[in-house]
Amino acid sequence: MTVHTPRESKLTIFGATHMADVALMEEFLRGSDLDWTLMRIPYVVDRPLTGRYRTAYGRNLRGALRISRADAAHLMLALVGRPEAVRQTVTVAY
């Protein structure tokens, strides 16, 4: 059992729990026989589609702070059926 001190913020506790859950999910998918693509999406904002964003396969992007919902969805649809995206982690951001 993990004991948190009163000095820890709820955000820190939530963030640690969330990241542990993400790591377990990724480990589960990597060990499966499924064809999968994981997208790592930073803070999502309500902005129109630009079609201009950075992507990285298998690694994080430096300074990946935000992406619009429209651009994240644009990349998701673009990755469907692309063999190079199968069993890959893709990070997207401006």
Short mmCIF file of N, CA and C in Angstrom, two decimals:
data_model
loop_
_atom_site.label_atom_id
_atom_site.label_comp_id
_atom_site.label_asym_id
_atom_site.label_seq_id
_atom_site.Cartn_x
_atom_site.Cartn_y
_atom_site.Cartn_z
N MET A 1 0.84 -1.17 0.00
CA MET A 1 0.00 0.00 0.00
C MET A 1 0.88 1.24 0.00
N THR A 2 0.53 2.21 -0.83
CA THR A 2 1.27 3.46 -0.89
C THR A 2 0.64 4.46 0.07
N VAL A 3 1.47 5.11 0.86
CA VAL A 3 0.99 6.13 1.78
C VAL A 3 1.48 7.48 1.27
N HIS A 4 0.55 8.40 1.10
CA HIS A 4 0.89 9.73 0.62
C HIS A 4 0.84 10.72 1.78
N THR A 5 1.82 11.59 1.82
CA THR A 5 1.87 12.59 2.88
C THR A 5 0.95 13.75 2.53
N PRO A 6 0.53 14.54 3.53
CA PRO A 6 -0.35 15.68 3.26
C PRO A 6 0.29 16.73 2.35
N ARG A 7 1.60 16.74 2.25
CA ARG A 7 2.28 17.74 1.43
C ARG A 7 2.18 17.45 -0.06
N GLU A 8 1.84 16.22 -0.43
CA GLU A 8 1.73 15.86 -1.84
C GLU A 8 0.43 16.42 -2.40
N SER A 9 0.50 17.00 -3.57
CA SER A 9 -0.72 17.54 -4.18
C SER A 9 -1.52 16.42 -4.82
N LYS A 10 -2.80 16.66 -4.99
CA LYS A 10 -3.65 15.69 -5.67
C LYS A 10 -3.17 15.47 -7.10
N LEU A 11 -2.67 16.53 -7.74
CA LEU A 11 -2.19 16.41 -9.11
C LEU A 11 -1.01 15.45 -9.18
N THR A 12 -0.08 15.54 -8.24
CA THR A 12 1.06 14.64 -8.22
C THR A 12 0.60 13.20 -8.04
N ILE A 13 -0.30 12.99 -7.11
CA ILE A 13 -0.80 11.64 -6.87
C ILE A 13 -1.53 11.12 -8.10
N PHE A 14 -2.41 11.95 -8.69
CA PHE A 14 -3.13 11.55 -9.89
C PHE A 14 -2.15 11.28 -11.02
N GLY A 15 -1.19 12.17 -11.22
CA GLY A 15 -0.24 12.00 -12.31
C GLY A 15 0.56 10.72 -12.19
N ALA A 16 1.00 10.40 -10.98
CA ALA A 16 1.77 9.17 -10.76
C ALA A 16 0.90 7.95 -11.02
N THR A 17 -0.32 7.98 -10.54
CA THR A 17 -1.24 6.86 -10.76
C THR A 17 -1.56 6.71 -12.24
N HIS A 18 -1.82 7.82 -12.89
CA HIS A 18 -2.14 7.80 -14.32
C HIS A 18 -0.98 7.23 -15.13
N MET A 19 0.23 7.69 -14.85
CA MET A 19 1.39 7.22 -15.61
C MET A 19 1.65 5.73 -15.36
N ALA A 20 1.42 5.27 -14.15
CA ALA A 20 1.57 3.84 -13.87
C ALA A 20 0.55 3.03 -14.65
N ASP A 21 -0.68 3.54 -14.74
CA ASP A 21 -1.72 2.86 -15.52
C ASP A 21 -1.37 2.83 -17.00
N VAL A 22 -0.84 3.92 -17.52
CA VAL A 22 -0.43 3.99 -18.93
C VAL A 22 0.68 2.97 -19.20
N ALA A 23 1.65 2.90 -18.31
CA ALA A 23 2.75 1.95 -18.48
C ALA A 23 2.24 0.51 -18.49
N LEU A 24 1.30 0.18 -17.62
CA LEU A 24 0.72 -1.16 -17.60
C LEU A 24 -0.03 -1.46 -18.89
N MET A 25 -0.80 -0.48 -19.37
CA MET A 25 -1.55 -0.65 -20.61
C MET A 25 -0.59 -0.91 -21.78
N GLU A 26 0.47 -0.10 -21.87
CA GLU A 26 1.42 -0.27 -22.96
C GLU A 26 2.11 -1.62 -22.87
N GLU A 27 2.47 -2.05 -21.68
CA GLU A 27 3.11 -3.35 -21.50
C GLU A 27 2.17 -4.47 -21.94
N PHE A 28 0.90 -4.36 -21.58
CA PHE A 28 -0.10 -5.36 -21.96
C PHE A 28 -0.21 -5.45 -23.49
N LEU A 29 -0.32 -4.30 -24.16
CA LEU A 29 -0.45 -4.31 -25.62
C LEU A 29 0.80 -4.87 -26.29
N ARG A 30 1.97 -4.48 -25.82
CA ARG A 30 3.21 -4.98 -26.42
C ARG A 30 3.34 -6.49 -26.29
N GLY A 31 2.78 -7.06 -25.23
CA GLY A 31 2.83 -8.50 -25.03
C GLY A 31 1.73 -9.27 -25.73
N SER A 32 0.85 -8.57 -26.41
CA SER A 32 -0.29 -9.22 -27.06
C SER A 32 0.03 -9.54 -28.52
N ASP A 33 -0.85 -10.29 -29.15
CA ASP A 33 -0.73 -10.59 -30.58
C ASP A 33 -1.53 -9.61 -31.43
N LEU A 34 -2.07 -8.58 -30.82
CA LEU A 34 -2.90 -7.61 -31.53
C LEU A 34 -2.07 -6.69 -32.42
N ASP A 35 -2.69 -6.17 -33.45
CA ASP A 35 -2.12 -5.07 -34.22
C ASP A 35 -2.62 -3.79 -33.56
N TRP A 36 -1.73 -3.00 -33.03
CA TRP A 36 -2.11 -1.82 -32.28
C TRP A 36 -1.24 -0.64 -32.66
N THR A 37 -1.74 0.54 -32.41
CA THR A 37 -0.98 1.78 -32.51
C THR A 37 -1.36 2.61 -31.29
N LEU A 38 -0.38 3.02 -30.52
CA LEU A 38 -0.61 3.89 -29.37
C LEU A 38 -0.27 5.32 -29.76
N MET A 39 -1.16 6.23 -29.45
CA MET A 39 -0.86 7.65 -29.67
C MET A 39 -0.66 8.32 -28.32
N ARG A 40 0.45 8.99 -28.20
CA ARG A 40 0.71 9.80 -27.00
C ARG A 40 0.36 11.23 -27.36
N ILE A 41 -0.67 11.72 -26.68
CA ILE A 41 -1.23 13.03 -26.99
C ILE A 41 -1.05 13.93 -25.76
N PRO A 42 -0.47 15.13 -25.94
CA PRO A 42 -0.31 16.04 -24.81
C PRO A 42 -1.64 16.74 -24.48
N TYR A 43 -1.56 17.86 -23.83
CA TYR A 43 -2.74 18.66 -23.47
C TYR A 43 -3.52 18.99 -24.74
N VAL A 44 -4.83 18.73 -24.70
CA VAL A 44 -5.68 18.91 -25.88
C VAL A 44 -6.41 20.24 -25.78
N VAL A 45 -6.38 21.01 -26.88
CA VAL A 45 -7.04 22.32 -26.93
C VAL A 45 -8.11 22.33 -28.02
N ASP A 46 -9.07 23.24 -27.86
CA ASP A 46 -10.12 23.41 -28.87
C ASP A 46 -9.66 24.43 -29.90
N ARG A 47 -9.08 23.94 -30.96
CA ARG A 47 -8.61 24.79 -32.07
C ARG A 47 -8.97 24.09 -33.37
N PRO A 48 -9.01 24.83 -34.47
CA PRO A 48 -9.33 24.20 -35.75
C PRO A 48 -8.18 23.34 -36.27
N LEU A 49 -8.50 22.51 -37.23
CA LEU A 49 -7.52 21.66 -37.90
C LEU A 49 -6.48 22.52 -38.60
N THR A 50 -5.20 22.18 -38.39
CA THR A 50 -4.13 22.84 -39.13
C THR A 50 -3.46 21.87 -40.09
N GLY A 51 -3.43 20.59 -39.70
CA GLY A 51 -2.71 19.60 -40.50
C GLY A 51 -1.20 19.73 -40.37
N ARG A 52 -0.76 20.63 -39.49
CA ARG A 52 0.67 20.87 -39.28
C ARG A 52 1.02 20.56 -37.83
N TYR A 53 1.70 19.45 -37.63
CA TYR A 53 2.09 19.01 -36.30
C TYR A 53 3.31 18.11 -36.43
N ARG A 54 3.98 17.89 -35.32
CA ARG A 54 5.16 17.01 -35.31
C ARG A 54 4.75 15.64 -34.83
N THR A 55 5.41 14.62 -35.35
CA THR A 55 5.19 13.25 -34.90
C THR A 55 6.54 12.58 -34.65
N ALA A 56 6.51 11.59 -33.78
CA ALA A 56 7.71 10.79 -33.52
C ALA A 56 7.26 9.37 -33.23
N TYR A 57 7.91 8.42 -33.86
CA TYR A 57 7.62 7.00 -33.64
C TYR A 57 8.57 6.46 -32.59
N GLY A 58 8.01 5.81 -31.55
CA GLY A 58 8.82 5.13 -30.56
C GLY A 58 9.57 6.01 -29.59
N ARG A 59 9.25 7.28 -29.54
CA ARG A 59 9.92 8.17 -28.59
C ARG A 59 9.02 9.37 -28.31
N ASN A 60 9.37 10.12 -27.29
CA ASN A 60 8.64 11.34 -26.97
C ASN A 60 9.16 12.49 -27.81
N LEU A 61 8.37 13.53 -27.93
CA LEU A 61 8.78 14.75 -28.62
C LEU A 61 9.19 15.80 -27.59
N ARG A 62 10.30 16.42 -27.81
CA ARG A 62 10.73 17.49 -26.92
C ARG A 62 9.76 18.67 -27.05
N GLY A 63 9.34 19.20 -25.95
CA GLY A 63 8.44 20.35 -25.96
C GLY A 63 7.03 20.02 -26.43
N ALA A 64 6.64 18.77 -26.30
CA ALA A 64 5.29 18.35 -26.72
C ALA A 64 4.29 18.81 -25.67
N LEU A 65 3.75 20.01 -25.84
CA LEU A 65 2.89 20.59 -24.82
C LEU A 65 1.41 20.53 -25.15
N ARG A 66 1.05 20.66 -26.44
CA ARG A 66 -0.37 20.68 -26.77
C ARG A 66 -0.61 20.27 -28.22
N ILE A 67 -1.87 19.93 -28.46
CA ILE A 67 -2.35 19.59 -29.81
C ILE A 67 -3.85 19.86 -29.81
N SER A 68 -4.40 20.24 -30.94
CA SER A 68 -5.85 20.43 -31.00
C SER A 68 -6.53 19.07 -31.17
N ARG A 69 -7.78 19.01 -30.74
CA ARG A 69 -8.56 17.79 -30.94
C ARG A 69 -8.63 17.45 -32.42
N ALA A 70 -8.81 18.47 -33.24
CA ALA A 70 -8.93 18.26 -34.69
C ALA A 70 -7.65 17.68 -35.27
N ASP A 71 -6.50 18.19 -34.87
CA ASP A 71 -5.24 17.67 -35.40
C ASP A 71 -4.93 16.28 -34.86
N ALA A 72 -5.27 16.00 -33.60
CA ALA A 72 -5.08 14.65 -33.06
C ALA A 72 -5.94 13.66 -33.83
N ALA A 73 -7.19 14.02 -34.08
CA ALA A 73 -8.09 13.14 -34.85
C ALA A 73 -7.59 12.97 -36.28
N HIS A 74 -7.06 14.02 -36.85
CA HIS A 74 -6.51 13.97 -38.21
C HIS A 74 -5.41 12.91 -38.30
N LEU A 75 -4.50 12.93 -37.33
CA LEU A 75 -3.42 11.93 -37.34
C LEU A 75 -3.97 10.54 -37.08
N MET A 76 -4.91 10.40 -36.14
CA MET A 76 -5.49 9.08 -35.87
C MET A 76 -6.04 8.46 -37.15
N LEU A 77 -6.79 9.23 -37.90
CA LEU A 77 -7.37 8.71 -39.14
C LEU A 77 -6.29 8.43 -40.18
N ALA A 78 -5.25 9.26 -40.22
CA ALA A 78 -4.17 9.05 -41.18
C ALA A 78 -3.38 7.78 -40.89
N LEU A 79 -3.32 7.36 -39.63
CA LEU A 79 -2.55 6.17 -39.26
C LEU A 79 -3.28 4.86 -39.53
N VAL A 80 -4.60 4.93 -39.68
CA VAL A 80 -5.39 3.71 -39.91
C VAL A 80 -4.93 3.04 -41.20
N GLY A 81 -4.57 1.77 -41.10
CA GLY A 81 -4.17 1.00 -42.27
C GLY A 81 -2.74 1.22 -42.73
N ARG A 82 -1.97 2.02 -42.00
CA ARG A 82 -0.57 2.25 -42.39
C ARG A 82 0.32 1.22 -41.70
N PRO A 83 0.96 0.34 -42.48
CA PRO A 83 1.78 -0.73 -41.90
C PRO A 83 2.89 -0.21 -40.97
N GLU A 84 3.45 0.95 -41.27
CA GLU A 84 4.55 1.47 -40.44
C GLU A 84 4.06 1.91 -39.06
N ALA A 85 2.75 2.03 -38.87
CA ALA A 85 2.20 2.43 -37.58
C ALA A 85 1.81 1.25 -36.70
N VAL A 86 1.81 0.05 -37.27
CA VAL A 86 1.39 -1.14 -36.51
C VAL A 86 2.44 -1.49 -35.46
N ARG A 87 1.98 -1.71 -34.24
CA ARG A 87 2.83 -2.05 -33.10
C ARG A 87 3.84 -0.93 -32.82
N GLN A 88 3.38 0.29 -32.98
CA GLN A 88 4.22 1.46 -32.74
C GLN A 88 3.53 2.43 -31.78
N THR A 89 4.35 3.18 -31.06
CA THR A 89 3.87 4.29 -30.25
C THR A 89 4.18 5.56 -31.03
N VAL A 90 3.17 6.40 -31.23
CA VAL A 90 3.33 7.63 -31.99
C VAL A 90 2.99 8.81 -31.09
N THR A 91 3.93 9.73 -30.96
CA THR A 91 3.70 10.95 -30.20
C THR A 91 3.38 12.07 -31.19
N VAL A 92 2.41 12.92 -30.84
CA VAL A 92 2.02 14.02 -31.71
C VAL A 92 1.93 15.30 -30.88
N ALA A 93 2.37 16.41 -31.45
CA ALA A 93 2.28 17.72 -30.79
C ALA A 93 2.65 18.79 -31.80
N TYR A 94 2.41 20.03 -31.42
CA TYR A 94 2.85 21.16 -32.26
C TYR A 94 4.31 21.42 -32.03
#
